[in-house]
Amino acid sequence: MSKIRAEYGLPMIVTSGFRSEADEARIDPAHPNSLHTRAAACDIYDPDPEKRLWNWCINKMDFLVEVGVWLEDRLYSPAHVHFQIYPPASGKRIFTP
Ligand SMILES: [Zn+2]
């Protein structure tokens, strides 16, 4: 994430990082094995309607591919950008959770 923050050049507020099993059960019970439980995902605050970070990511996709992160589709995380360092089962760079 430090490479992304340096390139983004603005403060990035983590709204969710590592989650214990209990955290995950409370926050996202539909995905008990999310990469948050393996310290391989983090959520960065990015509220609608501005979506400043999300729009930056869309414009910097080549950079994000080089860094090696995948993003959850914005439709499923309207107040933050979910980054993860392992590909989802679909392999898609922007994926449906
Ligand atoms: Zn997340």
Tab-separated table of C-alpha atoms and ligand atoms in Angstrom:
chain	number	residue	atom	x	y	z
A	1	MET	CA	0.000	0.000	0.000
A	2	SER	CA	2.903	2.397	0.528
A	3	LYS	CA	3.617	2.458	-3.218
A	4	ILE	CA	-0.030	3.238	-3.890
A	5	ARG	CA	-0.143	5.968	-1.264
A	6	ALA	CA	3.033	7.553	-2.617
A	7	GLU	CA	1.614	7.552	-6.142
A	8	TYR	CA	-1.821	8.759	-4.993
A	9	GLY	CA	-0.261	11.613	-3.043
A	10	LEU	CA	-3.168	12.181	-0.678
A	11	PRO	CA	-3.999	10.862	2.801
A	12	MET	CA	-5.571	7.396	2.806
A	13	ILE	CA	-7.799	6.489	5.744
A	14	VAL	CA	-7.960	2.768	6.504
A	15	THR	CA	-11.509	1.838	7.480
A	16	SER	CA	-10.804	-1.887	7.795
A	17	GLY	CA	-7.565	-3.845	7.706
A	18	PHE	CA	-6.802	-7.147	9.410
A	19	ARG	CA	-9.900	-8.820	10.872
A	20	SER	CA	-10.073	-11.611	13.407
A	21	GLU	CA	-12.649	-14.359	12.779
A	22	ALA	CA	-14.954	-12.604	15.252
A	23	ASP	CA	-14.481	-9.285	13.435
A	24	GLU	CA	-15.211	-10.923	10.108
A	25	ALA	CA	-18.361	-12.603	11.439
A	26	ARG	CA	-19.614	-9.212	12.611
A	27	ILE	CA	-18.510	-7.096	9.621
A	28	ASP	CA	-19.021	-9.428	6.655
A	29	PRO	CA	-20.661	-12.700	7.717
A	30	ALA	CA	-21.253	-13.701	4.091
A	31	HIS	CA	-17.487	-13.961	3.484
A	32	PRO	CA	-15.913	-15.676	6.526
A	33	ASN	CA	-12.714	-16.418	4.589
A	34	SER	CA	-12.151	-12.942	3.191
A	35	LEU	CA	-8.577	-11.862	2.695
A	36	HIS	CA	-9.060	-9.395	5.553
A	37	THR	CA	-8.682	-12.396	7.875
A	38	ARG	CA	-5.247	-13.085	6.338
A	39	ALA	CA	-4.019	-9.486	6.465
A	40	ALA	CA	-4.104	-9.500	2.663
A	41	ALA	CA	-6.802	-6.880	2.147
A	42	CYS	CA	-7.617	-3.397	3.339
A	43	ASP	CA	-10.407	-0.905	2.832
A	44	ILE	CA	-9.666	2.759	2.244
A	45	TYR	CA	-12.272	5.428	2.937
A	46	ASP	CA	-13.637	6.866	-0.303
A	47	PRO	CA	-17.244	8.032	0.007
A	48	ASP	CA	-19.736	8.598	-2.755
A	49	PRO	CA	-20.467	10.686	-4.676
A	50	GLU	CA	-16.941	11.972	-5.140
A	51	LYS	CA	-15.222	8.550	-5.364
A	52	ARG	CA	-11.882	10.330	-5.676
A	53	LEU	CA	-9.741	7.268	-4.891
A	54	TRP	CA	-11.881	4.919	-6.980
A	55	ASN	CA	-11.682	7.201	-10.004
A	56	TRP	CA	-7.939	7.552	-9.502
A	57	CYS	CA	-7.631	3.721	-9.431
A	58	ILE	CA	-9.562	3.390	-12.673
A	59	ASN	CA	-7.177	5.853	-14.313
A	60	LYS	CA	-4.120	4.121	-12.816
A	61	MET	CA	-5.000	0.510	-13.610
A	62	ASP	CA	-1.649	-0.195	-15.279
A	63	PHE	CA	0.125	0.978	-12.128
A	64	LEU	CA	-2.130	-1.138	-9.902
A	65	VAL	CA	-1.451	-4.201	-12.052
A	66	GLU	CA	2.288	-3.536	-11.718
A	67	VAL	CA	1.983	-3.181	-7.923
A	68	GLY	CA	-0.149	-6.336	-7.782
A	69	VAL	CA	-3.506	-5.462	-6.251
A	70	TRP	CA	-7.095	-6.375	-7.083
A	71	LEU	CA	-10.166	-4.257	-6.363
A	72	GLU	CA	-13.665	-5.157	-5.303
A	73	ASP	CA	-16.300	-3.721	-7.645
A	74	ARG	CA	-17.423	-0.345	-6.386
A	75	LEU	CA	-21.059	-1.467	-6.459
A	76	TYR	CA	-20.332	-3.677	-3.445
A	77	SER	CA	-18.326	-1.167	-1.425
A	78	PRO	CA	-19.863	2.283	-1.881
A	79	ALA	CA	-17.974	4.003	0.949
A	80	HIS	CA	-14.511	2.591	0.461
A	81	VAL	CA	-12.095	0.976	-1.982
A	82	HIS	CA	-11.221	-2.618	-1.120
A	83	PHE	CA	-7.674	-3.548	-2.150
A	84	GLN	CA	-6.299	-7.074	-1.926
A	85	ILE	CA	-2.953	-8.554	-2.800
A	86	TYR	CA	-4.167	-11.926	-4.106
A	87	PRO	CA	-6.387	-12.463	-7.127
A	88	PRO	CA	-9.996	-13.490	-6.611
A	89	ALA	CA	-11.246	-16.825	-7.956
A	90	SER	CA	-12.429	-15.058	-11.122
A	91	GLY	CA	-8.978	-13.602	-11.697
A	92	LYS	CA	-10.610	-10.311	-12.633
A	93	ARG	CA	-8.726	-7.166	-11.607
A	94	ILE	CA	-12.048	-5.606	-10.554
A	95	PHE	CA	-14.137	-8.387	-9.111
A	96	THR	CA	-17.544	-9.173	-7.686
A	97	PRO	CA	-17.212	-10.379	-4.091
B	1	ZN	ZN	-12.572	-5.091	2.170
